[in-house]
Structure formats: structure tokens, C-alpha cells
mmCIF file of C-alpha atoms and ligand atoms in Angstrom:
data_model
loop_
_atom_site.group_PDB
_atom_site.id
_atom_site.type_symbol
_atom_site.label_atom_id
_atom_site.label_comp_id
_atom_site.label_asym_id
_atom_site.label_seq_id
_atom_site.Cartn_x
_atom_site.Cartn_y
_atom_site.Cartn_z
ATOM 1 C CA MET N 270 -34.982 156.755 55.318
ATOM 2 C CA ASN N 271 -31.272 156.630 54.589
ATOM 3 C CA GLU N 272 -28.105 156.444 56.647
ATOM 4 C CA LYS N 273 -27.856 160.233 56.875
ATOM 5 C CA ASP N 274 -31.043 160.395 58.902
ATOM 6 C CA PHE N 275 -29.123 158.733 61.753
ATOM 7 C CA ILE N 276 -26.508 161.483 62.021
ATOM 8 C CA PRO N 277 -27.712 163.484 65.033
ATOM 9 C CA LEU N 278 -28.483 167.202 65.183
ATOM 10 C CA PRO N 279 -26.020 169.157 67.393
ATOM 11 C CA TYR N 280 -26.507 168.028 71.041
ATOM 12 C CA THR N 281 -28.410 170.483 73.219
ATOM 13 C CA LYS N 282 -27.456 169.097 76.630
ATOM 14 C CA THR N 283 -24.257 167.841 78.322
ATOM 15 C CA LEU N 284 -23.747 165.035 80.770
ATOM 16 C CA GLU N 285 -20.670 164.508 82.911
ATOM 17 C CA ASN N 286 -21.111 160.919 84.011
ATOM 18 C CA GLY N 287 -23.646 158.224 84.774
ATOM 19 C CA CYS N 288 -24.657 154.715 83.781
ATOM 20 C CA PHE N 289 -27.434 152.831 81.974
ATOM 21 C CA THR N 290 -28.343 149.165 82.081
ATOM 22 C CA TRP N 291 -30.317 147.357 79.430
ATOM 23 C CA SER N 292 -31.099 143.755 78.713
ATOM 24 C CA ALA N 293 -31.565 142.553 75.168
ATOM 25 C CA PRO N 294 -32.659 139.068 74.076
ATOM 26 C CA SER N 295 -31.407 136.743 71.447
ATOM 27 C CA ASN N 296 -33.584 136.040 68.414
ATOM 28 C CA ILE N 297 -34.233 133.069 66.162
ATOM 29 C CA ALA N 298 -34.856 133.672 62.448
ATOM 30 C CA LEU N 299 -37.739 131.899 60.732
ATOM 31 C CA VAL N 300 -36.800 133.276 57.316
ATOM 32 C CA LYS N 301 -33.026 133.430 57.343
ATOM 33 C CA TYR N 302 -30.557 136.207 56.596
ATOM 34 C CA TRP N 303 -27.603 134.690 54.759
ATOM 35 C CA GLY N 304 -25.556 136.880 52.449
ATOM 36 C CA LYS N 305 -24.898 140.610 52.669
ATOM 37 C CA THR N 306 -23.514 143.583 50.777
ATOM 38 C CA GLY N 307 -21.773 146.727 51.967
ATOM 39 C CA ILE N 308 -21.844 147.343 55.691
ATOM 40 C CA GLN N 309 -24.331 144.742 56.963
ATOM 41 C CA ILE N 310 -26.933 145.331 54.242
ATOM 42 C CA PRO N 311 -28.835 142.047 53.966
ATOM 43 C CA ALA N 312 -29.082 140.330 50.619
ATOM 44 C CA ASN N 313 -32.609 139.273 51.478
ATOM 45 C CA PRO N 314 -35.317 140.134 54.039
ATOM 46 C CA SER N 315 -35.622 137.982 57.177
ATOM 47 C CA ILE N 316 -38.068 137.623 60.048
ATOM 48 C CA SER N 317 -37.457 136.318 63.569
ATOM 49 C CA PHE N 318 -39.032 135.432 66.859
ATOM 50 C CA THR N 319 -37.533 137.617 69.593
ATOM 51 C CA LEU N 320 -36.628 135.291 72.499
ATOM 52 C CA ASP N 321 -37.278 135.918 76.218
ATOM 53 C CA ALA N 322 -34.976 133.958 78.491
ATOM 54 C CA CYS N 323 -31.727 134.032 76.498
ATOM 55 C CA LYS N 324 -30.388 137.574 76.896
ATOM 56 C CA THR N 325 -27.431 139.800 77.536
ATOM 57 C CA ILE N 326 -27.484 142.350 80.365
ATOM 58 C CA THR N 327 -25.131 145.266 79.829
ATOM 59 C CA THR N 328 -24.286 148.226 82.029
ATOM 60 C CA LEU N 329 -22.629 151.157 80.298
ATOM 61 C CA ALA N 330 -20.904 153.566 82.731
ATOM 62 C CA PHE N 331 -19.550 156.781 81.283
ATOM 63 C CA GLU N 332 -17.327 159.603 82.392
ATOM 64 C CA LYS N 333 -16.581 162.756 80.421
ATOM 65 C CA LYS N 334 -12.950 163.087 79.456
ATOM 66 C CA GLU N 335 -10.783 166.233 79.753
ATOM 67 C CA ASN N 336 -9.458 165.854 76.224
ATOM 68 C CA SER N 337 -11.921 164.495 73.779
ATOM 69 C CA GLY N 338 -10.501 163.068 70.607
ATOM 70 C CA LYS N 339 -11.082 159.349 70.658
ATOM 71 C CA TYR N 340 -13.373 157.194 72.674
ATOM 72 C CA SER N 341 -11.827 154.798 75.237
ATOM 73 C CA PHE N 342 -13.328 151.914 77.178
ATOM 74 C CA ASP N 343 -12.826 149.018 79.511
ATOM 75 C CA PHE N 344 -14.759 145.870 78.927
ATOM 76 C CA LEU N 345 -15.811 143.458 81.649
ATOM 77 C CA PHE N 346 -17.516 140.159 81.144
ATOM 78 C CA GLU N 347 -19.353 139.033 84.249
ATOM 79 C CA GLY N 348 -17.388 141.588 86.212
ATOM 80 C CA GLN N 349 -13.959 140.451 85.022
ATOM 81 C CA PRO N 350 -11.811 142.382 82.520
ATOM 82 C CA LYS N 351 -11.959 140.601 79.138
ATOM 83 C CA GLU N 352 -9.351 141.815 76.667
ATOM 84 C CA SER N 353 -10.367 139.345 73.995
ATOM 85 C CA PHE N 354 -13.633 141.253 73.426
ATOM 86 C CA HIS N 355 -11.824 144.587 72.739
ATOM 87 C CA PRO N 356 -11.238 144.225 68.974
ATOM 88 C CA LYS N 357 -14.947 143.545 68.297
ATOM 89 C CA ILE N 358 -16.086 146.569 70.343
ATOM 90 C CA GLU N 359 -13.429 148.811 68.879
ATOM 91 C CA LYS N 360 -14.537 147.871 65.398
ATOM 92 C CA PHE N 361 -18.139 148.542 66.412
ATOM 93 C CA PHE N 362 -17.290 151.985 67.915
ATOM 94 C CA ASP N 363 -15.266 152.903 64.799
ATOM 95 C CA VAL N 364 -18.204 152.073 62.503
ATOM 96 C CA ILE N 365 -20.838 153.826 64.565
ATOM 97 C CA GLN N 366 -18.768 156.885 65.455
ATOM 98 C CA GLN N 367 -20.219 159.096 62.756
ATOM 99 C CA TYR N 368 -23.754 158.370 64.034
ATOM 100 C CA VAL N 369 -22.963 158.803 67.724
ATOM 101 C CA PRO N 370 -20.230 161.455 67.711
ATOM 102 C CA PHE N 371 -20.586 161.929 71.487
ATOM 103 C CA ILE N 372 -18.644 158.726 72.120
ATOM 104 C CA LYS N 373 -15.345 160.477 71.560
ATOM 105 C CA ASN N 374 -15.992 162.646 74.626
ATOM 106 C CA TYR N 375 -16.291 159.761 77.073
ATOM 107 C CA HIS N 376 -14.449 156.923 78.775
ATOM 108 C CA PHE N 377 -16.817 153.941 79.017
ATOM 109 C CA THR N 378 -16.874 150.923 81.305
ATOM 110 C CA ILE N 379 -18.948 148.222 79.664
ATOM 111 C CA ASP N 380 -20.010 145.355 81.910
ATOM 112 C CA SER N 381 -21.872 142.538 80.249
ATOM 113 C CA ARG N 382 -23.248 139.146 81.155
ATOM 114 C CA ASN N 383 -25.409 136.560 79.511
ATOM 115 C CA THR N 384 -28.269 134.580 80.993
ATOM 116 C CA PHE N 385 -27.395 131.552 78.927
ATOM 117 C CA PRO N 386 -24.315 129.373 79.520
ATOM 118 C CA HIS N 387 -21.103 130.893 78.103
ATOM 119 C CA SER N 388 -20.079 128.225 75.665
ATOM 120 C CA SER N 389 -23.544 127.021 74.770
ATOM 121 C CA GLY N 390 -23.117 127.633 71.056
ATOM 122 C CA ILE N 391 -25.766 130.324 71.353
ATOM 123 C CA ALA N 392 -24.385 133.420 69.668
ATOM 124 C CA SER N 393 -24.293 136.307 72.109
ATOM 125 C CA SER N 394 -23.424 138.803 69.341
ATOM 126 C CA ALA N 395 -27.079 139.596 68.590
ATOM 127 C CA SER N 396 -28.142 140.169 72.199
ATOM 128 C CA GLY N 397 -24.816 141.733 73.166
ATOM 129 C CA MET N 398 -24.707 144.296 70.388
ATOM 130 C CA ALA N 399 -28.405 145.115 70.886
ATOM 131 C CA ALA N 400 -27.922 145.678 74.656
ATOM 132 C CA LEU N 401 -24.921 147.937 74.027
ATOM 133 C CA ALA N 402 -26.739 149.874 71.301
ATOM 134 C CA MET N 403 -29.688 150.486 73.722
ATOM 135 C CA CYS N 404 -27.262 151.857 76.372
ATOM 136 C CA LEU N 405 -25.655 154.193 73.853
ATOM 137 C CA MET N 406 -29.050 155.455 72.726
ATOM 138 C CA SER N 407 -30.062 156.102 76.353
ATOM 139 C CA LEU N 408 -27.043 158.354 76.651
ATOM 140 C CA GLU N 409 -27.760 160.084 73.328
ATOM 141 C CA ARG N 410 -31.317 160.718 74.389
ATOM 142 C CA GLU N 411 -29.981 162.599 77.423
ATOM 143 C CA LEU N 412 -27.930 164.753 75.111
ATOM 144 C CA ASN N 413 -30.847 165.289 72.710
ATOM 145 C CA PRO N 414 -33.965 164.971 74.854
ATOM 146 C CA GLU N 415 -36.338 165.952 72.045
ATOM 147 C CA MET N 416 -35.605 162.631 70.347
ATOM 148 C CA THR N 417 -38.841 160.681 69.593
ATOM 149 C CA HIS N 418 -39.567 157.260 70.961
ATOM 150 C CA VAL N 419 -39.766 155.897 67.373
ATOM 151 C CA HIS N 420 -36.378 157.371 66.478
ATOM 152 C CA PHE N 421 -34.805 156.048 69.709
ATOM 153 C CA TYR N 422 -35.750 152.419 68.902
ATOM 154 C CA ARG N 423 -35.117 152.726 65.161
ATOM 155 C CA LYS N 424 -31.663 154.100 65.679
ATOM 156 C CA ALA N 425 -30.842 151.542 68.400
ATOM 157 C CA SER N 426 -31.696 148.827 65.839
ATOM 158 C CA PHE N 427 -29.678 150.676 63.163
ATOM 159 C CA LEU N 428 -26.607 150.782 65.466
ATOM 160 C CA ALA N 429 -27.035 147.162 66.574
ATOM 161 C CA ARG N 430 -27.108 146.118 62.917
ATOM 162 C CA LEU N 431 -23.756 147.787 62.346
ATOM 163 C CA GLY N 432 -22.336 145.639 65.187
ATOM 164 C CA SER N 433 -23.853 142.366 64.065
ATOM 165 C CA GLY N 434 -26.503 142.098 61.347
ATOM 166 C CA SER N 435 -29.100 139.997 63.088
ATOM 167 C CA ALA N 436 -28.692 142.060 66.305
ATOM 168 C CA CYS N 437 -31.027 144.648 64.743
ATOM 169 C CA ARG N 438 -33.861 142.155 65.277
ATOM 170 C CA SER N 439 -33.172 141.917 69.036
ATOM 171 C CA VAL N 440 -34.328 145.441 70.030
ATOM 172 C CA LYS N 441 -38.044 144.866 69.700
ATOM 173 C CA GLY N 442 -40.424 141.958 69.981
ATOM 174 C CA GLU N 443 -42.313 139.786 69.341
ATOM 175 C CA MET N 444 -41.516 139.209 65.689
ATOM 176 C CA VAL N 445 -39.198 141.509 63.751
ATOM 177 C CA VAL N 446 -38.598 141.927 60.052
ATOM 178 C CA TRP N 447 -35.294 143.190 58.705
ATOM 179 C CA GLY N 448 -34.763 143.927 55.042
ATOM 180 C CA GLU N 449 -37.041 145.457 52.427
ATOM 181 C CA HIS N 450 -40.036 143.367 51.500
ATOM 182 C CA ASP N 451 -42.985 144.440 49.290
ATOM 183 C CA GLU N 452 -45.645 143.206 51.740
ATOM 184 C CA ILE N 453 -44.134 144.633 54.957
ATOM 185 C CA THR N 454 -44.902 148.312 55.254
ATOM 186 C CA GLY N 455 -41.932 150.310 56.503
ATOM 187 C CA SER N 456 -39.500 147.396 56.169
ATOM 188 C CA SER N 457 -35.911 148.551 55.756
ATOM 189 C CA ASP N 458 -32.419 147.163 55.050
ATOM 190 C CA LEU N 459 -31.099 149.573 57.714
ATOM 191 C CA PHE N 460 -33.035 148.487 60.804
ATOM 192 C CA GLY N 461 -35.549 145.926 62.065
ATOM 193 C CA VAL N 462 -39.261 146.777 62.274
ATOM 194 C CA GLU N 463 -41.904 145.051 64.434
ATOM 195 C CA PHE N 464 -43.917 142.685 62.318
ATOM 196 C CA ASP N 465 -47.337 144.317 62.293
ATOM 197 C CA GLY N 466 -49.286 141.775 60.266
ATOM 198 C CA GLU N 467 -52.087 139.699 61.729
ATOM 199 C CA VAL N 468 -50.943 136.851 63.988
ATOM 200 C CA ALA N 469 -53.446 134.062 64.799
ATOM 201 C CA HIS N 470 -53.818 132.950 68.421
ATOM 202 C CA ILE N 471 -51.923 129.674 67.965
ATOM 203 C CA PHE N 472 -48.687 131.617 67.285
ATOM 204 C CA LYS N 473 -48.891 133.704 70.469
ATOM 205 C CA ASN N 474 -46.427 132.753 73.198
ATOM 206 C CA TYR N 475 -44.815 130.277 70.793
ATOM 207 C CA GLN N 476 -42.231 128.049 72.594
ATOM 208 C CA ASP N 477 -38.614 127.501 71.596
ATOM 209 C CA THR N 478 -36.691 124.785 73.380
ATOM 210 C CA ILE N 479 -33.033 125.023 72.380
ATOM 211 C CA LEU N 480 -31.228 121.687 72.278
ATOM 212 C CA LEU N 481 -27.507 122.128 72.860
ATOM 213 C CA VAL N 482 -26.055 119.577 70.509
ATOM 214 C CA ASP N 483 -22.573 121.004 70.184
ATOM 215 C CA LYS N 484 -21.118 123.688 72.323
ATOM 216 C CA GLY N 485 -17.743 123.919 70.605
ATOM 217 C CA GLU N 486 -16.417 126.802 68.510
ATOM 218 C CA LYS N 487 -17.915 126.856 65.011
ATOM 219 C CA GLN N 488 -15.403 125.889 62.313
ATOM 220 C CA VAL N 489 -16.730 128.631 60.051
ATOM 221 C CA SER N 490 -17.887 132.022 61.347
ATOM 222 C CA SER N 491 -21.126 133.665 60.132
ATOM 223 C CA THR N 492 -19.025 136.469 58.632
ATOM 224 C CA VAL N 493 -17.158 134.010 56.412
ATOM 225 C CA GLY N 494 -20.421 132.181 55.626
ATOM 226 C CA HIS N 495 -22.161 135.388 54.497
ATOM 227 C CA GLY N 496 -19.124 136.173 52.336
ATOM 228 C CA LEU N 497 -19.389 132.829 50.572
ATOM 229 C CA MET N 498 -22.814 133.865 49.204
ATOM 230 C CA ASN N 499 -20.900 136.225 46.867
ATOM 231 C CA GLY N 500 -20.551 134.274 43.673
ATOM 232 C CA HIS N 501 -22.502 131.338 45.125
ATOM 233 C CA PRO N 502 -24.157 129.452 42.165
ATOM 234 C CA PHE N 503 -27.605 129.436 43.854
ATOM 235 C CA ALA N 504 -27.439 132.879 45.483
ATOM 236 C CA GLN N 505 -29.992 134.670 43.321
ATOM 237 C CA GLN N 506 -32.548 131.884 43.522
ATOM 238 C CA ARG N 507 -32.052 131.774 47.289
ATOM 239 C CA PHE N 508 -32.650 135.531 47.681
ATOM 240 C CA THR N 509 -35.755 135.265 45.544
ATOM 241 C CA GLN N 510 -36.973 132.293 47.551
ATOM 242 C CA ALA N 511 -36.525 134.236 50.846
ATOM 243 C CA HIS N 512 -38.902 136.987 49.576
ATOM 244 C CA ALA N 513 -41.481 134.304 48.603
ATOM 245 C CA ASN N 514 -41.077 132.519 51.909
ATOM 246 C CA LEU N 515 -41.703 135.698 53.875
ATOM 247 C CA SER N 516 -44.937 136.253 51.920
ATOM 248 C CA LYS N 517 -45.994 132.633 52.597
ATOM 249 C CA LEU N 518 -45.168 132.981 56.300
ATOM 250 C CA LYS N 519 -47.092 136.263 56.608
ATOM 251 C CA LYS N 520 -50.174 134.469 55.172
ATOM 252 C CA ALA N 521 -49.705 131.439 57.406
ATOM 253 C CA LEU N 522 -49.401 133.621 60.512
ATOM 254 C CA ALA N 523 -52.593 135.526 59.633
ATOM 255 C CA GLU N 524 -54.571 132.383 58.812
ATOM 256 C CA GLY N 525 -53.290 130.323 61.730
ATOM 257 C CA ASP N 526 -52.067 127.765 59.132
ATOM 258 C CA ILE N 527 -49.597 125.844 61.190
ATOM 259 C CA ASN N 528 -48.766 123.364 58.428
ATOM 260 C CA ALA N 529 -47.807 126.137 56.109
ATOM 261 C CA PHE N 530 -45.768 127.728 58.896
ATOM 262 C CA ILE N 531 -43.903 124.465 59.564
ATOM 263 C CA GLU N 532 -43.164 124.010 55.847
ATOM 264 C CA VAL N 533 -41.625 127.456 55.483
ATOM 265 C CA VAL N 534 -39.647 127.309 58.758
ATOM 266 C CA GLU N 535 -38.119 123.827 58.257
ATOM 267 C CA SER N 536 -37.387 124.519 54.600
ATOM 268 C CA GLU N 537 -35.620 127.758 55.547
ATOM 269 C CA ALA N 538 -33.446 125.977 58.107
ATOM 270 C CA LEU N 539 -32.423 123.264 55.645
ATOM 271 C CA THR N 540 -31.889 125.817 52.845
ATOM 272 C CA LEU N 541 -29.540 127.809 55.111
ATOM 273 C CA HIS N 542 -27.445 124.747 55.627
ATOM 274 C CA ALA N 543 -27.715 123.692 51.972
ATOM 275 C CA MET N 544 -26.215 127.069 51.054
ATOM 276 C CA MET N 545 -23.261 126.235 53.333
ATOM 277 C CA MET N 546 -22.847 122.792 51.797
ATOM 278 C CA THR N 547 -22.902 124.148 48.250
ATOM 279 C CA SER N 548 -20.563 127.139 48.688
ATOM 280 C CA LEU N 549 -16.920 127.065 47.790
ATOM 281 C CA PRO N 550 -15.251 126.157 50.078
ATOM 282 C CA TYR N 551 -18.166 124.000 51.292
ATOM 283 C CA PHE N 552 -18.719 123.241 54.928
ATOM 284 C CA ILE N 553 -21.157 121.483 57.267
ATOM 285 C CA LEU N 554 -22.175 122.930 60.659
ATOM 286 C CA MET N 555 -24.768 120.260 61.480
ATOM 287 C CA LYS N 556 -23.582 117.305 63.543
ATOM 288 C CA PRO N 557 -24.894 113.677 63.302
ATOM 289 C CA ASN N 558 -27.005 114.396 66.420
ATOM 290 C CA THR N 559 -28.609 117.418 64.660
ATOM 291 C CA LEU N 560 -29.939 114.982 62.008
ATOM 292 C CA GLU N 561 -30.985 112.386 64.632
ATOM 293 C CA ILE N 562 -33.081 115.070 66.331
ATOM 294 C CA ILE N 563 -34.627 116.293 63.074
ATOM 295 C CA ASN N 564 -35.705 112.703 62.206
ATOM 296 C CA LYS N 565 -37.158 112.137 65.659
ATOM 297 C CA ILE N 566 -39.179 115.327 65.416
ATOM 298 C CA TRP N 567 -40.525 114.257 62.028
ATOM 299 C CA GLN N 568 -41.453 110.798 63.380
ATOM 300 C CA TYR N 569 -43.160 112.241 66.497
ATOM 301 C CA ARG N 570 -45.118 114.821 64.417
ATOM 302 C CA GLN N 571 -46.239 112.112 62.038
ATOM 303 C CA LYS N 572 -47.244 109.762 64.812
ATOM 304 C CA THR N 573 -48.992 112.217 67.125
ATOM 305 C CA GLY N 574 -50.110 115.072 64.917
ATOM 306 C CA VAL N 575 -48.574 117.537 67.419
ATOM 307 C CA PRO N 576 -47.438 120.504 65.326
ATOM 308 C CA VAL N 577 -43.865 120.673 66.518
ATOM 309 C CA CYS N 578 -41.107 121.688 64.154
ATOM 310 C CA PHE N 579 -37.403 122.694 64.141
ATOM 311 C CA THR N 580 -35.199 125.437 62.998
ATOM 312 C CA LEU N 581 -31.431 125.860 63.002
ATOM 313 C CA ASP N 582 -29.127 128.841 63.115
ATOM 314 C CA ALA N 583 -25.551 128.821 61.890
ATOM 315 C CA GLY N 584 -24.531 125.886 64.089
ATOM 316 C CA ALA N 585 -25.453 122.401 65.228
ATOM 317 C CA ASN N 586 -27.984 123.285 67.961
ATOM 318 C CA VAL N 587 -31.647 122.631 67.239
ATOM 319 C CA HIS N 588 -34.456 125.066 68.120
ATOM 320 C CA VAL N 589 -37.650 123.085 68.700
ATOM 321 C CA LEU N 590 -40.695 125.340 68.026
ATOM 322 C CA TYR N 591 -44.270 124.566 69.136
ATOM 323 C CA PRO N 592 -47.477 126.294 70.274
ATOM 324 C CA GLN N 593 -47.800 126.849 74.014
ATOM 325 C CA GLN N 594 -50.842 124.578 74.337
ATOM 326 C CA TYR N 595 -48.665 121.558 73.488
ATOM 327 C CA ALA N 596 -45.869 122.483 75.950
ATOM 328 C CA SER N 597 -46.252 119.645 78.408
ATOM 329 C CA GLU N 598 -46.372 116.798 75.926
ATOM 330 C CA VAL N 599 -43.584 118.216 73.748
ATOM 331 C CA LEU N 600 -41.330 118.684 76.783
ATOM 332 C CA GLU N 601 -42.043 115.097 77.801
ATOM 333 C CA PHE N 602 -41.081 113.972 74.286
ATOM 334 C CA ILE N 603 -37.926 116.148 74.335
ATOM 335 C CA LYS N 604 -36.843 114.698 77.701
ATOM 336 C CA ALA N 605 -37.574 111.101 76.732
ATOM 337 C CA GLU N 606 -36.226 111.107 73.197
ATOM 338 C CA LEU N 607 -34.100 114.099 72.313
ATOM 339 C CA LEU N 608 -31.894 114.939 75.293
ATOM 340 C CA VAL N 609 -29.706 111.893 74.619
ATOM 341 C CA TYR N 610 -28.440 113.720 71.520
ATOM 342 C CA CYS N 611 -27.501 116.895 73.529
ATOM 343 C CA GLN N 612 -24.106 117.541 75.085
ATOM 344 C CA ASN N 613 -24.468 116.770 78.780
ATOM 345 C CA ASN N 614 -28.264 116.537 78.183
ATOM 346 C CA GLN N 615 -28.368 120.335 78.104
ATOM 347 C CA TYR N 616 -31.284 122.363 76.799
ATOM 348 C CA ILE N 617 -32.842 125.791 77.390
ATOM 349 C CA CYS N 618 -36.576 126.493 77.562
ATOM 350 C CA ASP N 619 -37.395 129.765 75.883
ATOM 351 C CA GLN N 620 -40.339 131.434 74.207
ATOM 352 C CA ILE N 621 -41.281 134.528 72.277
ATOM 353 C CA GLY N 622 -40.345 137.738 74.108
ATOM 354 C CA LYS N 623 -40.913 141.465 73.888
ATOM 355 C CA GLY N 624 -37.445 142.875 73.245
ATOM 356 C CA ALA N 625 -34.941 145.028 75.066
ATOM 357 C CA GLU N 626 -35.678 146.263 78.575
ATOM 358 C CA ASN N 627 -34.305 149.216 80.520
ATOM 359 C CA LEU N 628 -33.237 147.932 83.968
HETATM 360 O O1 LIG S 249 -25.957 138.307 62.306
HETATM 361 P P1 LIG S 249 -24.987 137.293 61.898
HETATM 362 O O2 LIG S 249 -23.934 137.862 60.993
HETATM 363 O O3 LIG S 249 -24.433 136.474 63.035
HETATM 364 O O4 LIG S 249 -25.762 136.263 60.963
HETATM 365 C C1 LIG S 249 -26.873 135.465 61.424
HETATM 366 C C2 LIG S 249 -27.157 134.442 60.406
HETATM 367 C C3 LIG S 249 -28.199 133.403 60.834
HETATM 368 O O5 LIG S 249 -28.301 133.325 62.239
HETATM 369 C C4 LIG S 249 -27.762 132.065 60.288
HETATM 370 C C5 LIG S 249 -29.591 133.707 60.242
HETATM 371 C C6 LIG S 249 -30.352 134.839 60.846
HETATM 372 O O6 LIG S 249 -31.136 135.427 60.099
HETATM 373 O O7 LIG S 249 -30.215 135.076 62.042
#
């Protein structure tokens, strides 16, 4: 498939007004996307767990305009007008316009809220862009009712990607691959696809407890971070490594090899941050407490044999990953030994989820 396949056929129906509500979850990458070309084309393939509890709920209300020409919208966050979000949405609408030409005929009211605390350091761009893309696709499906289910989800992921790269992995569950990879049939740089490889029982309902180490604004945005992979001395090796790590992970998931899983996942997290530390300019997003937690997790795993591991996204928070069967003892360990390193002892219990939902 290429980009042109997402330009719609002439619409066969019209719709005056209405509204759609979708929720879309956040996701956490196991093999990380870091570095891109063109308009959100990933430099390497990635795979993520779709989350369940951390999500954005968006209502898109629409009203046909007298004079179509340019889209217009109001944006509300938790019911209150939020001007500061306008530039991001405007940019998104400008980029997707050619794929959803109907938007110029409508005035939209977008009302969005997150289930996770506002300044938790959890990026809402993935869940937010995915929820908005789902709402737009619901409207487009009304205008072109012959659209297939497969196309509906694929295009939602394609649009979400244009808003925020990793958002394309938030449309579906439970694991999603984004970016071409030899061993993942149907994988694409343009949209996320459900991971359809074998997954051993131990990896079902995997738990993710998110430790909120630092809730402040990041000093360096993901956009800038991705950009610093251009001309990065280790970029090519890193991209090659990501392909190899996805192959290793696929094998570990099929074989239920949790040690191999842990090795790939922790190495990916540290590599992501190593890329930040070795770019020019260099930067560090981990905090001292991030390292304290990592060391505690290693000690606990060594001592007890409980297969708990960590991953990081582009920030200081730590995602603690473990099989469901160990949930009670790992939570006890987290409460006893890790919460002291979290801001206001805050954490979020999450697990693998199924993707966006129409509400
Ligand atoms: O989608 P972005 O541009 O916010 O980039 C996300 C990058 C990481 O979270 C660090 C890795 C990933 O694959 O999600």
C-alpha cells in the first residue's frame, strides 16, 4: 500500500451534523521507535503493548458549514476551552486534509479528557491523536458506508501516525507493530498492524505499573530527539539492532522465553536513552530516581527469581512489566521499595489492552 490508497473515493452520502465518541489508550514500546524520515516515517520498526487504563476519551461534534473552504474547530479539554492545544490540532488537520477532504465542510467541537493525571509525564499525544483519528474515521464511514472494516482501522492508524508517530500503535491491541520488518507479514511504515505471531500464555494480560518519577515538562521533546538521530554516529547500527531485536522478541514471545524477553526489553530502554546521551547536543531524561528504581528491580529479580523488568519511554518514569501471575508479590515489592522514588508516591496500575473503543 502507499499513501495514495488513503485518498478517499468521492463521498456517496452527506451528513449535516452529529457526534462520535471514542476512547483510545496509550501504548508502551518494547522495541523503540527513535528516529524518523519524511512525514513520520519511522527509521526502524517498533512493537508495543497497547495499554488499557491510560486513555484519552474524545467526542467530536460536527456541523456542516454554509461556505466550505477551510475546516474550523473549537477545542475543549475536560469541558473547558483550551487555546494552547490549537496549533497542534491545526497542524494535524493541515497534514491530513488531503486524506479526509470532508473536514473543510465542517465546524468541529473536539472535547477531550484523559483518564490519567494531567501532568503525570505520560504523553497524551499517542492516545489523543488516536482517539481523534477514530472519530474522524467514524464520520468518513458515514460519508462512504461501503468502507471495509480493515480499511477503517488501517486508515485510522495512518491518520493517527500523521498526528504523532507512536499514536498509530494505539488504535488496536494487544501488541502492535509499526514499520516494515521482514518477519512481520503486512507490516508497514504507514500504519500499525496487530502483531499476529504466536504469544505464549505467560505474556497474556501482561501487567504494566507506571512509576511517576518526574511529572515535570521534558527538557527535550520527542520531536527534537528524533531529529537528533539524523547524523547521529550510531544511528545505522541502532536501526539494524532494532530489526534484530524485533526478531528476537518475536521468538521469545512464541517460545514463552521470559529471560529473552527481559533482555530485549531492558536493552531497548537503555539503548533509547543511550542514543539521547550520545547525540549532539546530548541530553539525559532519566533522573537519579529512575536509576535507583532500575537497580532495585535488578536486585529484586536476582534475589527472588520473579521475572519482573522495566522499560522507559522518552522521560524519567519507569514502566514495571511483569506477568499477571506475579501481580500480588510485585505490587507488594513496588509499594515497599519503589514508591519512595516516585513524586508524591504516585503510580498507575495498567495492563495490556485491546485498543480504541467506540463509546
Ligand atoms: O511518537 P513520538 O514522536 O512521541 O515518539 C515516541 C518515542 C518513544 O516513546 C520514545 C518510543 C516509542 O516507540 O514509543
